[in-house]
mmCIF file of C-alpha atoms in Angstrom:
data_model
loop_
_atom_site.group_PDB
_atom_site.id
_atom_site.type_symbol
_atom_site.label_atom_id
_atom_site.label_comp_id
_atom_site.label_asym_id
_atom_site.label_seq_id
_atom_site.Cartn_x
_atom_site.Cartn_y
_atom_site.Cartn_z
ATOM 1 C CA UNK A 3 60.790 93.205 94.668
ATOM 2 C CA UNK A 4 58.029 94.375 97.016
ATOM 3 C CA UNK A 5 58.802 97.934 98.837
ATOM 4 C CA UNK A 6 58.494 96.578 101.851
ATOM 5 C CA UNK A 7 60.914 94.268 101.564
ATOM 6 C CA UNK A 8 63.546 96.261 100.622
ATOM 7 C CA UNK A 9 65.788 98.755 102.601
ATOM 8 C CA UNK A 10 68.291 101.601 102.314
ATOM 9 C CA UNK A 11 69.953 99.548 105.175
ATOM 10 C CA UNK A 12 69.512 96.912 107.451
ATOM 11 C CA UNK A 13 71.377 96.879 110.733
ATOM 12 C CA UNK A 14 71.718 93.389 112.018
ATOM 13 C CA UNK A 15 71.848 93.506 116.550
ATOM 14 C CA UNK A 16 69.639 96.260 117.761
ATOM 15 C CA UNK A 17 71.041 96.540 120.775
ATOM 16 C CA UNK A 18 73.643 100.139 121.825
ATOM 17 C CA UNK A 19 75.679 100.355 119.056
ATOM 18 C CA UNK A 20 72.929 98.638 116.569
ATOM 19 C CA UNK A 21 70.260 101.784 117.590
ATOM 20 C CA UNK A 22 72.860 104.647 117.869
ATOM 21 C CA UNK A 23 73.908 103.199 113.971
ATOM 22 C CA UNK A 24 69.813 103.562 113.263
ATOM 23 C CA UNK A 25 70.104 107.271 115.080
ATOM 24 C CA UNK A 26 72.406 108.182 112.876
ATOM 25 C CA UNK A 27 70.405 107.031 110.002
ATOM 26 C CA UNK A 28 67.089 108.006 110.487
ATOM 27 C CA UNK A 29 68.387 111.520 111.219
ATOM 28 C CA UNK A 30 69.515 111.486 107.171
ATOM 29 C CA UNK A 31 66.054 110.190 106.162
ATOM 30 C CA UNK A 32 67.425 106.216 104.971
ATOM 31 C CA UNK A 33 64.819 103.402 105.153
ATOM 32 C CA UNK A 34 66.417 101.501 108.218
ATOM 33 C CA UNK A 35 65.477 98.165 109.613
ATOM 34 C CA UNK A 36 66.637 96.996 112.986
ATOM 35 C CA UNK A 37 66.917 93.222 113.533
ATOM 36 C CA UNK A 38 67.496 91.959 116.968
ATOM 37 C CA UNK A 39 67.223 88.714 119.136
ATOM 38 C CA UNK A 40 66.916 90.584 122.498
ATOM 39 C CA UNK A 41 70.076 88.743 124.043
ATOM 40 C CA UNK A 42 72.969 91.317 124.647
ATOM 41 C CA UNK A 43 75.841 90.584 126.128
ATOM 42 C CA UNK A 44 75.076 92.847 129.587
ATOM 43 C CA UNK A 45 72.023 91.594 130.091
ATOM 44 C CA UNK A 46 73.076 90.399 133.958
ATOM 45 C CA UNK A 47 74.579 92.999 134.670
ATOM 46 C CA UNK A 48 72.662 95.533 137.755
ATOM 47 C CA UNK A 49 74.466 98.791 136.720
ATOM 48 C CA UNK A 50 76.345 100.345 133.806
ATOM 49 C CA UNK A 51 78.918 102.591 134.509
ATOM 50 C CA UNK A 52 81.647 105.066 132.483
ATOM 51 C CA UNK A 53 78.672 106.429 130.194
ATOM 52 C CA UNK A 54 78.362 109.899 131.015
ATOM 53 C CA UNK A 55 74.561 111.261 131.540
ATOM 54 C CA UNK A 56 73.877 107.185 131.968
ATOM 55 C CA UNK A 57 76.239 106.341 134.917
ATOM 56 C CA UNK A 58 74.518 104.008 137.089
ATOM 57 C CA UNK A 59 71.779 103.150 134.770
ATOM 58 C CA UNK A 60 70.696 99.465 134.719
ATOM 59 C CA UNK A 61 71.725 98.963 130.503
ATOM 60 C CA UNK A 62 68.359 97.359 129.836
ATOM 61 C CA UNK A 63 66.653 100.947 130.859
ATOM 62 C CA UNK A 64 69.567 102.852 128.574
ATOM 63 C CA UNK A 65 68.396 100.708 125.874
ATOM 64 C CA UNK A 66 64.842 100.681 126.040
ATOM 65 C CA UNK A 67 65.475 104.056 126.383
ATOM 66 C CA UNK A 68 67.292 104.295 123.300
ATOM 67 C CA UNK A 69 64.948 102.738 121.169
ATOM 68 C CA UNK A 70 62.172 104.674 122.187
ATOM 69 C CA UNK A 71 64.219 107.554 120.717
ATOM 70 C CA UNK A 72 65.423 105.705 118.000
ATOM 71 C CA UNK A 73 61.791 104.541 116.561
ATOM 72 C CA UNK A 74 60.668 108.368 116.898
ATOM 73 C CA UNK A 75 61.877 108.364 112.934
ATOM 74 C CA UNK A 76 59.415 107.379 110.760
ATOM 75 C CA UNK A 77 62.208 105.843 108.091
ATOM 76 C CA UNK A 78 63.259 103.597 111.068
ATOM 77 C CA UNK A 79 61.434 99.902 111.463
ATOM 78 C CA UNK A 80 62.478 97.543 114.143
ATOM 79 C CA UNK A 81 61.798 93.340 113.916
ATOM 80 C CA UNK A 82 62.491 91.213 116.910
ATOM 81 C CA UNK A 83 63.879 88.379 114.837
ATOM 82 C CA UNK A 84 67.649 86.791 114.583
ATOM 83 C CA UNK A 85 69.496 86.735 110.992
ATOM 84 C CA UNK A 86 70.332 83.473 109.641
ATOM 85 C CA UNK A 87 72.130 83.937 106.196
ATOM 86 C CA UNK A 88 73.191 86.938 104.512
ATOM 87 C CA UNK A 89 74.264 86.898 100.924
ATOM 88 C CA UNK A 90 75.415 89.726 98.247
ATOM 89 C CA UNK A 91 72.835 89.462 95.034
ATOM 90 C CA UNK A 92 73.881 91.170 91.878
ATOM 91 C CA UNK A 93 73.146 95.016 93.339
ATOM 92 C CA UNK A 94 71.609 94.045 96.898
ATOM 93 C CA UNK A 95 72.224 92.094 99.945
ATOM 94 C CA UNK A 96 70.115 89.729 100.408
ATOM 95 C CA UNK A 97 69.106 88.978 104.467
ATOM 96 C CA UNK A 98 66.880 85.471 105.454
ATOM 97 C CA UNK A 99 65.826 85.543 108.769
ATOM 98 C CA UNK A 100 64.875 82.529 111.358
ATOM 99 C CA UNK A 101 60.895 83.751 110.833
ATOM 100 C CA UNK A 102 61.690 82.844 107.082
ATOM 101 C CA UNK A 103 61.430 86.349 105.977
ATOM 102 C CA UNK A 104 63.750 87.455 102.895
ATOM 103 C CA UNK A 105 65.066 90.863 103.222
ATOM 104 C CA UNK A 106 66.457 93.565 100.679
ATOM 105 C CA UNK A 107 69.163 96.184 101.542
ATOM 106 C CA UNK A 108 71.875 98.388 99.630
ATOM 107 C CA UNK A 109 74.281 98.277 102.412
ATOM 108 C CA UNK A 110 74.118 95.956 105.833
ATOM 109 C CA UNK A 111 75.680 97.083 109.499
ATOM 110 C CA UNK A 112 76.772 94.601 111.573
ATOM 111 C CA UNK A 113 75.922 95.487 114.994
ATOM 112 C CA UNK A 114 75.418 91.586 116.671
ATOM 113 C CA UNK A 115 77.977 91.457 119.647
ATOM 114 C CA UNK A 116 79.465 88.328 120.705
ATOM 115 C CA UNK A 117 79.069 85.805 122.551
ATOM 116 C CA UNK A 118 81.031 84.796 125.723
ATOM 117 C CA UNK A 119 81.981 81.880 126.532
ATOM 118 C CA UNK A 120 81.923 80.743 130.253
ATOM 119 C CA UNK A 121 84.077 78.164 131.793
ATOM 120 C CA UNK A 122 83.157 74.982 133.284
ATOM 121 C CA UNK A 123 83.109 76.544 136.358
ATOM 122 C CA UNK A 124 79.545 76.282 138.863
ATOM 123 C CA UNK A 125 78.451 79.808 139.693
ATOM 124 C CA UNK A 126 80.229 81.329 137.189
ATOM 125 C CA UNK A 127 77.806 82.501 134.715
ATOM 126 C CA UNK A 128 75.271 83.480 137.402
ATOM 127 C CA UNK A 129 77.991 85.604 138.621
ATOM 128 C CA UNK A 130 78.842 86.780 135.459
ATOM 129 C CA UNK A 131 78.614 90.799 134.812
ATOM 130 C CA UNK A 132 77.514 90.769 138.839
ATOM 131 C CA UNK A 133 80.222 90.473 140.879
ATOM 132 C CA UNK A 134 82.676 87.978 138.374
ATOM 133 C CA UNK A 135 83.512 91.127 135.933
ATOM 134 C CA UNK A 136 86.096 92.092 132.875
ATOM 135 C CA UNK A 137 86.331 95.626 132.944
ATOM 136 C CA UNK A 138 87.663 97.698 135.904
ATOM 137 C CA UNK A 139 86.605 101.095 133.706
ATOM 138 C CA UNK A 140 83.009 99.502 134.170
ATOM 139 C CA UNK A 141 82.835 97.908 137.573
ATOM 140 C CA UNK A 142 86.019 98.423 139.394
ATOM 141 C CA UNK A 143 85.012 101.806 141.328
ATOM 142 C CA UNK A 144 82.310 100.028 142.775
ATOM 143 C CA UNK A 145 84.194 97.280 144.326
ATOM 144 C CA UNK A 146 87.217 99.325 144.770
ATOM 145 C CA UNK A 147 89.195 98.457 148.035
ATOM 146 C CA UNK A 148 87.899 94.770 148.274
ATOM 147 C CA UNK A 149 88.856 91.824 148.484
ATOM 148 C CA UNK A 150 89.239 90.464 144.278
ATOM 149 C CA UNK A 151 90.739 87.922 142.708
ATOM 150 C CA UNK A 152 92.056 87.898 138.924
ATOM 151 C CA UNK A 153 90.935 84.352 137.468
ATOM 152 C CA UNK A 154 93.967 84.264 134.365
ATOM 153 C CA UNK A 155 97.091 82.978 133.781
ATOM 154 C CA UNK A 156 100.638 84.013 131.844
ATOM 155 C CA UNK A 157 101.006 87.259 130.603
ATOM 156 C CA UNK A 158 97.121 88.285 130.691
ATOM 157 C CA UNK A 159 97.553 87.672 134.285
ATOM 158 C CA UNK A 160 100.433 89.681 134.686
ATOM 159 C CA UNK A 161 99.501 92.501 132.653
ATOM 160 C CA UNK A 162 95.470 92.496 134.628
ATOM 161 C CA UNK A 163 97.126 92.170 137.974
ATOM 162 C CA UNK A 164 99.342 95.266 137.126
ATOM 163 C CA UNK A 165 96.002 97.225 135.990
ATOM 164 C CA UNK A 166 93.761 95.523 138.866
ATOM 165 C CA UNK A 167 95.574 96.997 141.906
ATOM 166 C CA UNK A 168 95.083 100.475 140.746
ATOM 167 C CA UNK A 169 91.440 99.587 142.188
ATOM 168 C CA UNK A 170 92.527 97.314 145.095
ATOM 169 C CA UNK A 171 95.684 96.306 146.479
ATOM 170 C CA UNK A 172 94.043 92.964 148.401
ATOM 171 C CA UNK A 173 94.560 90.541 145.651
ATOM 172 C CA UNK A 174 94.970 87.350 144.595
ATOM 173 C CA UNK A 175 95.417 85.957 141.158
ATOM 174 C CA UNK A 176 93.932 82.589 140.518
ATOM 175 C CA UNK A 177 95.876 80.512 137.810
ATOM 176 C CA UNK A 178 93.586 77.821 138.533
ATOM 177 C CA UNK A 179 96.039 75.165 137.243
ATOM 178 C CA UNK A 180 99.900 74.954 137.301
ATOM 179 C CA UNK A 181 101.181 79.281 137.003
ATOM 180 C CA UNK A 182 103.057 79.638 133.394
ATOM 181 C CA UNK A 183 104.015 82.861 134.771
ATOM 182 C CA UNK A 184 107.944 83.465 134.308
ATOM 183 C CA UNK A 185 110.011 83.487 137.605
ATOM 184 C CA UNK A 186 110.622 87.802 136.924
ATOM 185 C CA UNK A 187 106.782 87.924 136.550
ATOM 186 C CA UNK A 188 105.795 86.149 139.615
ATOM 187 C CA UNK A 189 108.620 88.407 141.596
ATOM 188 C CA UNK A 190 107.129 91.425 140.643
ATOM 189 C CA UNK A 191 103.404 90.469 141.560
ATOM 190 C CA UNK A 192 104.947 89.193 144.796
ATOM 191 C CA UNK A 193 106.403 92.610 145.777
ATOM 192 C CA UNK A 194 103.572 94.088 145.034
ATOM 193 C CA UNK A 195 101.399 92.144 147.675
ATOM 194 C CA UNK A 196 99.914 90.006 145.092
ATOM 195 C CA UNK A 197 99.134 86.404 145.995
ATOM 196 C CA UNK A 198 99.457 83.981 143.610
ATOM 197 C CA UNK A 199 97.325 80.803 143.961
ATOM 198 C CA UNK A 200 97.459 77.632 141.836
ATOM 199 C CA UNK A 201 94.691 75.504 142.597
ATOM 200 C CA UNK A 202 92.056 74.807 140.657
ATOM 201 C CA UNK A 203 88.596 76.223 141.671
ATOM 202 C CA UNK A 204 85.845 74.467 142.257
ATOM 203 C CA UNK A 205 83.129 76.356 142.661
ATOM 204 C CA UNK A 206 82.281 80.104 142.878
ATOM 205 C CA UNK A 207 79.741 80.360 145.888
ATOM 206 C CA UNK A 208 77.736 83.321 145.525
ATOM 207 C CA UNK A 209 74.191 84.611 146.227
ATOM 208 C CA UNK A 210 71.834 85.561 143.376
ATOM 209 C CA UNK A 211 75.211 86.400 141.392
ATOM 210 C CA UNK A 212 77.281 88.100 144.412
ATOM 211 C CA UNK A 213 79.778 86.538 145.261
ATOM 212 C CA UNK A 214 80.620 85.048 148.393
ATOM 213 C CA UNK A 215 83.637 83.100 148.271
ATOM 214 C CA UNK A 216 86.041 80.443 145.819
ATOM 215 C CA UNK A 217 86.126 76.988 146.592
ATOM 216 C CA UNK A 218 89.332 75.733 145.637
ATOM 217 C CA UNK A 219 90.011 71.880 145.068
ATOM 218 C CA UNK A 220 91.158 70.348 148.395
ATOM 219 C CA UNK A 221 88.091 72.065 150.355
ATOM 220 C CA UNK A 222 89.435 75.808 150.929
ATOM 221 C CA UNK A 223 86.924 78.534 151.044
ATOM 222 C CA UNK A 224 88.362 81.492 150.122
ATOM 223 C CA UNK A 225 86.146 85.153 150.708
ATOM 224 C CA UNK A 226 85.672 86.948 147.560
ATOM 225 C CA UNK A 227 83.982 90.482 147.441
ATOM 226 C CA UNK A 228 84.722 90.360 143.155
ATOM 227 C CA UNK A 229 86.329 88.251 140.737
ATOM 228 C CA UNK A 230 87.737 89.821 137.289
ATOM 229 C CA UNK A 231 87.996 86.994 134.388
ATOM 230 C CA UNK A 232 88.951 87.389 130.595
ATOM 231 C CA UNK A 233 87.229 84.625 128.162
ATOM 232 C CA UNK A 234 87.168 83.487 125.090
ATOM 233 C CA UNK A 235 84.118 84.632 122.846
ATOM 234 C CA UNK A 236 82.017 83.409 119.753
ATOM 235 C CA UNK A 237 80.166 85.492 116.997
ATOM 236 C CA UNK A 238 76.327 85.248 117.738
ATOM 237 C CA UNK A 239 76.109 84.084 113.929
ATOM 238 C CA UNK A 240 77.909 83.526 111.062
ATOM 239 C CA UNK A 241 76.658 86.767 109.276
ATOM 240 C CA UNK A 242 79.987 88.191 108.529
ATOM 241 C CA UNK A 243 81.360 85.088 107.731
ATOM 242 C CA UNK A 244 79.229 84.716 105.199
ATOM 243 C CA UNK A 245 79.443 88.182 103.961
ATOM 244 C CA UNK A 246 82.998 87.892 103.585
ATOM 245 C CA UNK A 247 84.695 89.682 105.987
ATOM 246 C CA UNK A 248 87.709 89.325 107.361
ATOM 247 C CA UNK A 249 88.676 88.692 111.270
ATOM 248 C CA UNK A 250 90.950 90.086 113.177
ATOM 249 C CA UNK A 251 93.817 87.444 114.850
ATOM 250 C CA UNK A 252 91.703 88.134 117.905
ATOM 251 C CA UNK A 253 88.549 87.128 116.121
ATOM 252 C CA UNK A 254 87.360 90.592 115.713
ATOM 253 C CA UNK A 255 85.779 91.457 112.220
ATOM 254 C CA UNK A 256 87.936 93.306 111.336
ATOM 255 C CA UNK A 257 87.063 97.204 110.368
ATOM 256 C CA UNK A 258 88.854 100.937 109.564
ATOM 257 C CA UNK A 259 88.483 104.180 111.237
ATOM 258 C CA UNK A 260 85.425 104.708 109.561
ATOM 259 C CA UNK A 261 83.616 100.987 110.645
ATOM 260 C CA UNK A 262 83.936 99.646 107.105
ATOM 261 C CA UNK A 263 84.441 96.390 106.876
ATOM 262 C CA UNK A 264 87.066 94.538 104.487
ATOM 263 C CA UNK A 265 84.047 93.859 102.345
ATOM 264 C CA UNK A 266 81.909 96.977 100.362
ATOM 265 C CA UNK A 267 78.497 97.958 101.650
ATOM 266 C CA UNK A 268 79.192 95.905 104.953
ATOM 267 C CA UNK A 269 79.848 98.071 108.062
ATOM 268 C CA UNK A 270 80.295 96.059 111.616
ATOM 269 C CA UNK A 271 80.608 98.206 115.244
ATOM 270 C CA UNK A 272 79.965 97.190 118.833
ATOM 271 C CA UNK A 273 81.478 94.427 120.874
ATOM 272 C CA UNK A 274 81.401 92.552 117.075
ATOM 273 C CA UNK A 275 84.404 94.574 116.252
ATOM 274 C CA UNK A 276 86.636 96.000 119.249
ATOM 275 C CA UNK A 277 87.901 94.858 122.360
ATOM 276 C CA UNK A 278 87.036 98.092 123.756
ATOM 277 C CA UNK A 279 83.474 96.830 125.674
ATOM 278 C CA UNK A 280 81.602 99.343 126.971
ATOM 279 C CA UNK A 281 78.668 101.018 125.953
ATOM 280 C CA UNK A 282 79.862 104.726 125.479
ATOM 281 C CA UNK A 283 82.133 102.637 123.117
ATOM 282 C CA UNK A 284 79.185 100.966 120.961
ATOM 283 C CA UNK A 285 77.710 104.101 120.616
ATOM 284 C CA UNK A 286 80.373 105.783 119.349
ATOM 285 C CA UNK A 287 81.671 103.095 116.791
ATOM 286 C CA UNK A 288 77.491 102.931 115.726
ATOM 287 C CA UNK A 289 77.174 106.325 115.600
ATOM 288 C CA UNK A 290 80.291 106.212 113.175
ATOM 289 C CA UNK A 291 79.048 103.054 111.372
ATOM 290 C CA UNK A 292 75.795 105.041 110.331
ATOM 291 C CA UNK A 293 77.262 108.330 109.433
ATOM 292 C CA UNK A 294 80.004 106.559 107.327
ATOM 293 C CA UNK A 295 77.402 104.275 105.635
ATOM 294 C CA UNK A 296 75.074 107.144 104.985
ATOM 295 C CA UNK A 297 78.004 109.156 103.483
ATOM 296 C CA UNK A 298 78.768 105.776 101.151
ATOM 297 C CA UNK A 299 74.882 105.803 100.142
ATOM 298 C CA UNK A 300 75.053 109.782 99.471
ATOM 299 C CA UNK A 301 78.146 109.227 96.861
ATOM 300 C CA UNK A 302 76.949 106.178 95.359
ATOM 301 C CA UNK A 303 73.870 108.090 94.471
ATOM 302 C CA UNK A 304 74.883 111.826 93.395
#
């Protein structure tokens, strides 16, 4: 086995909580490879927000950022390059990536993200992380007061549309389809001034990602300032899969406290692994990820 092919870890997503898992690393002196794709999640999105020292930041300068600091250890490599299979060996994992290169590591952290999944809707994923948003912790100050809509149905409607109008209380939930809210459900949003609408939209009319109004089916333009939306979300590979480790009902991979996975040597933290999605979240759950793996090295060797 060559030296260069081999490392104390190898971290597989370099993106927030990927590089604050390398931090962590580097800082106890482990040979640390990085592999990203470049694709994260937030990529569309203008601002981040809820980081403290970052708030406001456009993510792609936070991360650029980070790495900068993060390749300031000399134990710390970094390969733009996407994982393909990953596979235990007797004493190693063993890590193939899409450039064909085969990769040697004691322990691997997952740190890949996921994937979302956007509905067949046109202008939705241009508007997506711009002004059609998940998280009111990360984008509902700066559309507080304004017109939104919730795009969900049944009880992730209710339960959004009770968190939503802490923000705004001009709102209208969108079941888009027939409402399988119950009858005491729809009541409550009702006294509450909240609209609901069951037509199906059409088409989210925006410009360059704000939006600008729905168009429902029957030819009703609705104005829009911001649309929150839940969906459903895919692993960016089939890494941990393959590794053996178990999901969560949700489809998280499923970890402890301590980012250990339900398989040894295999940490996961980031989006990969929590519904909590923010990025003062992944760096906290990488941060964690590396200490705890670096810890796990430290026994296994004294």
């Amino acid at each position: 086995m060559e030296d260069k092919q081999y490392f104390d870890v190898i971290i597989v997503g370099g993106s927030y909580a990927g590089l604050s898992a390398a931090m962590a690393l580097g800082r106890a002196l482990k040979k640390v490879l990085i592999i990203d794709a470049g694709k994260p999640c937030n990529r569309q999105t203008p601002h981040s927000h809820n980081f403290i020292t970052q708030d406001g930041v456009a993510p792609n300068k936070i991360a650029n950022l980070a790495k900068q600091q993060v390749l300031k250890y000399e134990t710390v490599h970094f390969r733009e390059d996407s994982v393909v299979t990953a596979r235990r060996t007797a004493d190693k994992f063993e890590i193939t990536t899409h450039q064909q290169q085969v990769l040697f590591a004691d322990k691997i952290i997952l740190a890949t993200g996921i994937k979302d999944i956007m509905p067949d809707i046109p202008g939705f994923s241009e508007c997506w992380g711009i002004s059609v948003i998940h998280c009111p912790y990360c984008h509902g100050y700066e559309v507080r007061h304004r017109k939104t809509g919730i795009l969900a149905n049944g009880e992730t409607a209710f339960e959004m549309s009770k968190m939503i109008r802490n923000w705004t209380d001009d709102l209208i939930l969108f079941t888009n389809g027939r409402s399988i809210l119950t009858v005491e459900q729809q009541t409550k949003l009702i006294d509450h001034g909240i609209q609901i609408l069951e037509d199906e939209i059409e088409e989210i009319v925006h410009k360059e990602g704000k939006l600008q109004s729905l168009a429902l089916k029957g030819g009703i333009h609705l104005p829009l300032d911001a649309l929150y939306a839940r969906v459903p979300f895919a692993h960016h590979n089939e890494v941990a899969q393959q590794l053996g480790c178990e999901l969560t009902e949700q489809g998280y991979i499923k970890t402890d406290l301590m980012q250990k996975t339900t398989q040894s040597g295999v940490f996961a933290c980031g989006d990969n692994s929590t519904m909590m999605r923010s990025v003062a979240s992944a760096v906290y759950t990488g941060s964690m990820a590396g200490a705890a793996c670096n810890r796990e090295i430290i026994e296994e060797n004294f």
